[in-house]
């Protein structure tokens, strides 16, 4: 093998990309040829220098910053019902004083919206959260129907 | 690692946090080598992680996460380079020493090499030496033919050798 050919293959040889035959030829050549051997050694030194870059990384607290940005950007369609449910809960508490069923509902809504808020911080769009929100909305609708029913009856009296 | 990727893809934010921890240094080496200063490198890396989280659902092949994520970093970093309309400035890579422990001689060598190599050459050397990607994976990440990968890595090494020789 001539020097020119060997040098054109040195980079691939260094990376173990040559087939067995070509690899062996290069290996034998650099054993015999001091100039090509020197070039190969230079490439090894370059690899060591670039390897020093493995020691760098982003500043402390990077992971926390990324994660808090991601949590803030969670799907608004999933986060929106949470404050809405809080408002519903307050409305029920105000309007349904004395009625056991409404009190229970308002406690349930308050607790559930708190649970969902904390779950959302851990999981973004898991099926669990979606199912929970759908059931919350269904219960809210039923509660609203109860409430209107009561108001209408009150007005009719 | 594949388990983490699978869980993150299914919406587990804790698992994604594990991926951020696992990939932040490799990713940083890549964005830093292209951009040349730690602040832009960190901004781009953060953007890359957020983009990865948002589009993770579209990743069909879980074992391809590594190359998929490196491609995101490469694209964002190159966009940033284009925005600046310049390749390197005097200050580039000056903050490297503050981040890594190295001898005085190595410091001079590596800064000189990084400042003189082109963006393409820096990126391909990091993908090969730090991320340990195969030639096929590099071709996939950069969207170039395998033959170009071989010749570009070879050219980058030759160029780096020249640069290091210049200073004696």
XYZ file of C-alpha atoms in Angstrom:
325
model
C 0.000 0.000 0.000
C 1.253 3.470 -0.902
C 1.373 6.365 1.550
C -1.241 8.389 -0.329
C -3.751 5.553 -0.237
C -2.988 4.760 3.404
C -3.491 8.375 4.453
C -6.823 8.626 2.709
C -7.958 5.636 4.776
C -6.460 6.627 8.134
C -9.577 8.393 9.377
C -11.802 5.391 8.647
C -9.149 3.095 10.101
C -9.207 5.098 13.318
C -12.982 4.682 13.496
C -12.833 0.958 12.733
C -14.874 1.496 9.602
C -12.640 -0.432 7.174
C -13.238 -4.048 6.242
C -10.774 -6.610 7.551
C -8.587 -6.678 4.459
C -8.234 -2.898 4.064
C -7.774 -2.495 7.802
C -4.942 -5.002 7.826
C -3.227 -3.248 4.899
C -3.325 0.098 6.675
C -2.124 -1.490 9.890
C 0.866 -3.067 8.148
C 1.652 0.150 6.292
C 1.760 2.407 9.334
C 3.921 -0.140 11.112
C 6.511 0.274 8.351
C 6.081 3.971 7.522
C 7.082 6.463 10.215
C 5.495 9.430 8.416
C 2.067 7.798 8.184
C 2.411 6.502 11.735
C 3.011 10.077 12.852
C -0.131 11.190 11.075
C -2.086 8.433 12.752
C -0.705 9.499 16.156
C -1.768 13.083 15.400
C -5.296 11.862 14.768
C -5.286 10.020 18.090
C -4.184 13.257 19.770
C -7.029 15.143 18.055
C -9.447 12.537 19.346
C -8.110 13.076 22.870
C -8.466 16.864 22.577
C -12.024 16.721 21.249
C -12.746 14.165 23.978
C -12.071 16.887 26.572
C -15.321 18.479 25.407
C -17.156 15.574 27.035
C -16.412 17.239 30.372
C -18.593 20.268 29.677
C -22.288 20.641 30.435
C -24.972 23.262 31.029
C -24.960 25.302 34.244
C -26.388 24.035 37.527
C -30.180 23.977 37.722
C -30.559 23.415 33.977
C -32.809 20.364 34.340
C -35.095 22.208 36.791
C -35.424 25.159 34.406
C -36.334 22.908 31.480
C -38.850 20.961 33.535
C -40.575 24.030 34.954
C -40.913 25.503 31.450
C -42.450 22.245 30.292
C -44.892 22.096 33.215
C -45.987 25.669 32.561
C -46.626 24.871 28.926
C -48.883 21.885 29.595
C -51.865 21.522 27.316
C -54.260 24.405 28.232
C -57.325 22.262 27.432
C -56.360 20.005 30.305
C -55.433 22.769 32.737
C -58.408 25.073 32.021
C -61.105 22.943 33.754
C -59.203 23.111 37.040
C -59.856 26.793 37.907
C -63.347 26.462 36.456
C -64.100 23.665 38.880
C -62.789 25.755 41.729
C -65.296 28.488 40.819
C -68.114 25.950 40.573
C -67.160 24.644 43.989
C -67.410 28.130 45.530
C -70.739 28.850 43.816
C -72.178 25.617 45.179
C -70.925 26.371 48.634
C -72.586 29.771 48.584
C -75.897 28.702 47.041
C -76.383 25.332 48.609
C -75.963 26.095 52.292
C -78.014 23.689 54.293
C -78.406 21.163 51.514
C -76.300 18.099 52.271
C -76.032 16.967 48.650
C -74.577 20.311 47.484
C -72.191 20.493 50.375
C -70.867 17.039 49.532
C -70.547 18.016 45.867
C -68.675 21.206 46.638
C -66.216 19.338 48.862
C -65.739 16.720 46.150
C -65.112 19.378 43.482
C -62.640 21.257 45.636
C -60.680 18.134 46.559
C -60.745 16.749 43.027
C -59.552 19.974 41.444
C -56.678 20.010 43.941
C -55.829 16.396 43.111
C -55.912 17.102 39.379
C -53.693 20.148 39.735
C -51.066 18.097 41.525
C -51.392 15.157 39.138
C -50.955 17.513 36.198
C -47.635 18.569 37.635
C -46.378 15.005 37.388
C -48.108 13.715 34.287
C -48.983 15.900 31.380
C -51.641 14.226 29.335
C -52.101 10.794 30.855
C -55.333 8.957 30.253
C -56.015 9.060 33.997
C -56.190 12.860 34.010
C -58.377 12.956 30.914
C -60.825 10.436 32.379
C -60.884 12.298 35.666
C -61.652 15.596 33.968
C -64.464 14.078 31.920
C -66.046 12.576 35.029
C -65.628 15.893 36.879
C -67.400 17.755 34.109
C -70.225 15.192 34.080
C -70.695 15.535 37.842
C -70.630 19.307 37.534
C -73.392 19.204 34.925
C -75.532 16.945 37.095
C -74.941 19.278 40.046
C -75.991 22.271 37.938
C -79.226 20.520 36.946
C -79.948 19.828 40.639
C -79.261 23.455 41.450
C -81.537 24.856 38.747
C -84.197 22.378 39.733
C -84.019 23.675 43.294
C -84.017 27.333 42.200
C -87.009 26.785 39.924
C -88.923 25.028 42.692
C -88.030 27.893 45.060
C -89.281 30.465 42.524
C -92.501 28.548 41.902
C -93.365 28.507 45.594
C -32.841 4.097 28.450
C -35.448 2.816 26.000
C -37.854 2.322 28.891
C -37.413 6.002 29.843
C -38.069 7.076 26.251
C -41.166 4.867 26.068
C -42.596 6.244 29.311
C -41.802 9.840 28.332
C -43.494 9.299 24.980
C -46.601 8.124 26.835
C -46.688 11.418 28.718
C -44.712 10.599 31.880
C -43.030 13.885 32.734
C -40.818 12.261 35.406
C -39.389 9.913 32.809
C -38.698 12.879 30.555
C -36.822 14.523 33.390
C -34.602 11.421 33.451
C -33.930 11.905 29.733
C -32.976 15.549 30.270
C -30.484 14.444 32.929
C -29.084 11.722 30.672
C -28.725 13.812 27.523
C -27.947 17.322 28.737
C -24.137 17.027 28.652
C -23.924 15.315 25.270
C -26.431 17.772 23.856
C -24.591 20.709 25.333
C -21.256 19.639 23.812
C -22.975 19.617 20.429
C -24.756 22.973 20.659
C -21.707 24.583 22.259
C -19.368 23.309 19.558
C -21.618 24.836 16.905
C -22.425 28.131 18.648
C -19.245 28.838 20.585
C -20.642 30.382 23.758
C -22.328 28.786 26.729
C -25.352 31.087 26.935
C -26.599 30.532 23.406
C -25.670 26.854 23.688
C -27.802 26.504 26.804
C -30.730 28.428 25.285
C -30.704 26.234 22.208
C -30.416 23.085 24.313
C -33.395 24.113 26.433
C -35.406 24.842 23.300
C -34.395 21.442 21.927
C -35.644 19.616 25.032
C -38.961 21.473 24.943
C -39.357 20.708 21.266
C -38.500 17.058 21.950
C -41.148 16.849 24.688
C -43.795 18.303 22.392
C -43.056 16.081 19.427
C -42.044 12.924 21.286
C -45.390 11.334 20.451
C -44.451 11.330 16.784
C -41.311 9.276 17.467
C -42.190 5.797 16.209
C -38.869 4.053 16.726
C -37.905 4.392 20.366
C -34.345 3.205 19.841
C -33.828 6.128 17.432
C -34.307 8.712 20.199
C -30.587 9.523 20.389
C -30.192 10.430 16.713
C -33.644 12.049 16.611
C -32.734 14.341 19.494
C -29.289 15.176 18.084
C -31.018 16.155 14.835
C -33.252 18.581 16.751
C -30.190 20.180 18.362
C -28.358 20.374 15.033
C -31.331 22.059 13.317
C -31.892 24.607 16.083
C -28.178 25.384 16.382
C -27.741 25.863 12.635
C -30.791 28.152 12.593
C -29.189 30.219 15.323
C -25.926 30.397 13.358
C -27.870 31.564 10.296
C -29.590 34.242 12.350
C -26.232 35.624 13.449
C -24.841 35.521 9.900
C -21.371 34.809 11.170
C -19.401 31.699 11.993
C -17.019 32.597 14.780
C -16.001 35.676 16.687
C -12.993 36.497 18.854
C -14.886 35.621 22.021
C -16.045 32.237 20.835
C -14.892 29.281 22.920
C -13.225 31.615 25.433
C -15.537 30.368 28.194
C -14.629 26.712 27.569
C -11.836 26.702 30.125
C -14.147 27.826 32.906
C -16.299 24.755 32.259
C -13.760 21.981 32.044
C -10.557 21.100 33.788
C -7.691 20.983 31.321
C -3.990 21.688 31.089
C -2.746 25.028 29.738
C -1.351 23.471 26.585
C -4.514 21.504 25.844
C -6.526 24.663 26.395
C -4.562 26.606 23.769
C -4.776 23.701 21.322
C -8.465 23.033 21.627
C -9.505 26.684 21.517
C -7.376 27.326 18.465
C -8.765 24.230 16.750
C -12.395 25.060 17.540
C -12.023 28.673 16.441
C -10.460 27.711 13.120
C -12.621 24.746 12.157
C -15.846 25.395 10.241
C -19.224 24.815 11.883
C -19.724 21.645 9.803
C -16.366 20.261 10.839
C -16.912 21.018 14.525
C -20.359 19.456 14.510
C -19.287 16.255 12.778
C -16.301 15.755 15.090
C -18.503 16.117 18.184
C -21.120 13.735 16.795
C -18.379 11.199 16.181
C -16.100 11.635 19.208
C -18.456 12.733 21.999
C -21.781 11.242 21.004
C -20.076 8.182 19.564
C -22.434 7.969 16.591
C -21.643 5.569 13.776
C -21.123 6.918 10.258
C -24.620 5.722 9.312
C -26.153 7.529 12.277
C -24.250 10.721 11.457
C -25.526 10.510 7.856
C -29.047 10.225 9.280
C -28.637 13.114 11.752
C -27.095 15.510 9.243
C -29.160 14.349 6.279
C -26.105 13.769 4.091
C -24.912 10.679 2.170
C -22.606 8.163 3.856
C -19.789 9.008 1.434
C -19.985 12.653 2.474
C -19.779 11.636 6.142
C -16.547 9.732 5.487
C -14.956 12.514 3.501
C -16.130 15.251 5.882
C -14.760 13.484 8.977
C -11.493 12.888 7.168
C -11.329 16.522 6.028
C -12.163 17.770 9.529
C -9.332 15.708 11.012
C -6.880 16.844 8.336
C -7.868 20.450 8.899
C -7.511 20.124 12.665
C -4.074 18.595 12.166
C -3.039 21.546 9.989
C -4.307 24.007 12.593
C -2.426 22.297 15.398
C 0.744 22.126 13.289
C 0.587 25.850 12.535
C 1.253 26.741 16.092
C 4.234 24.357 16.124
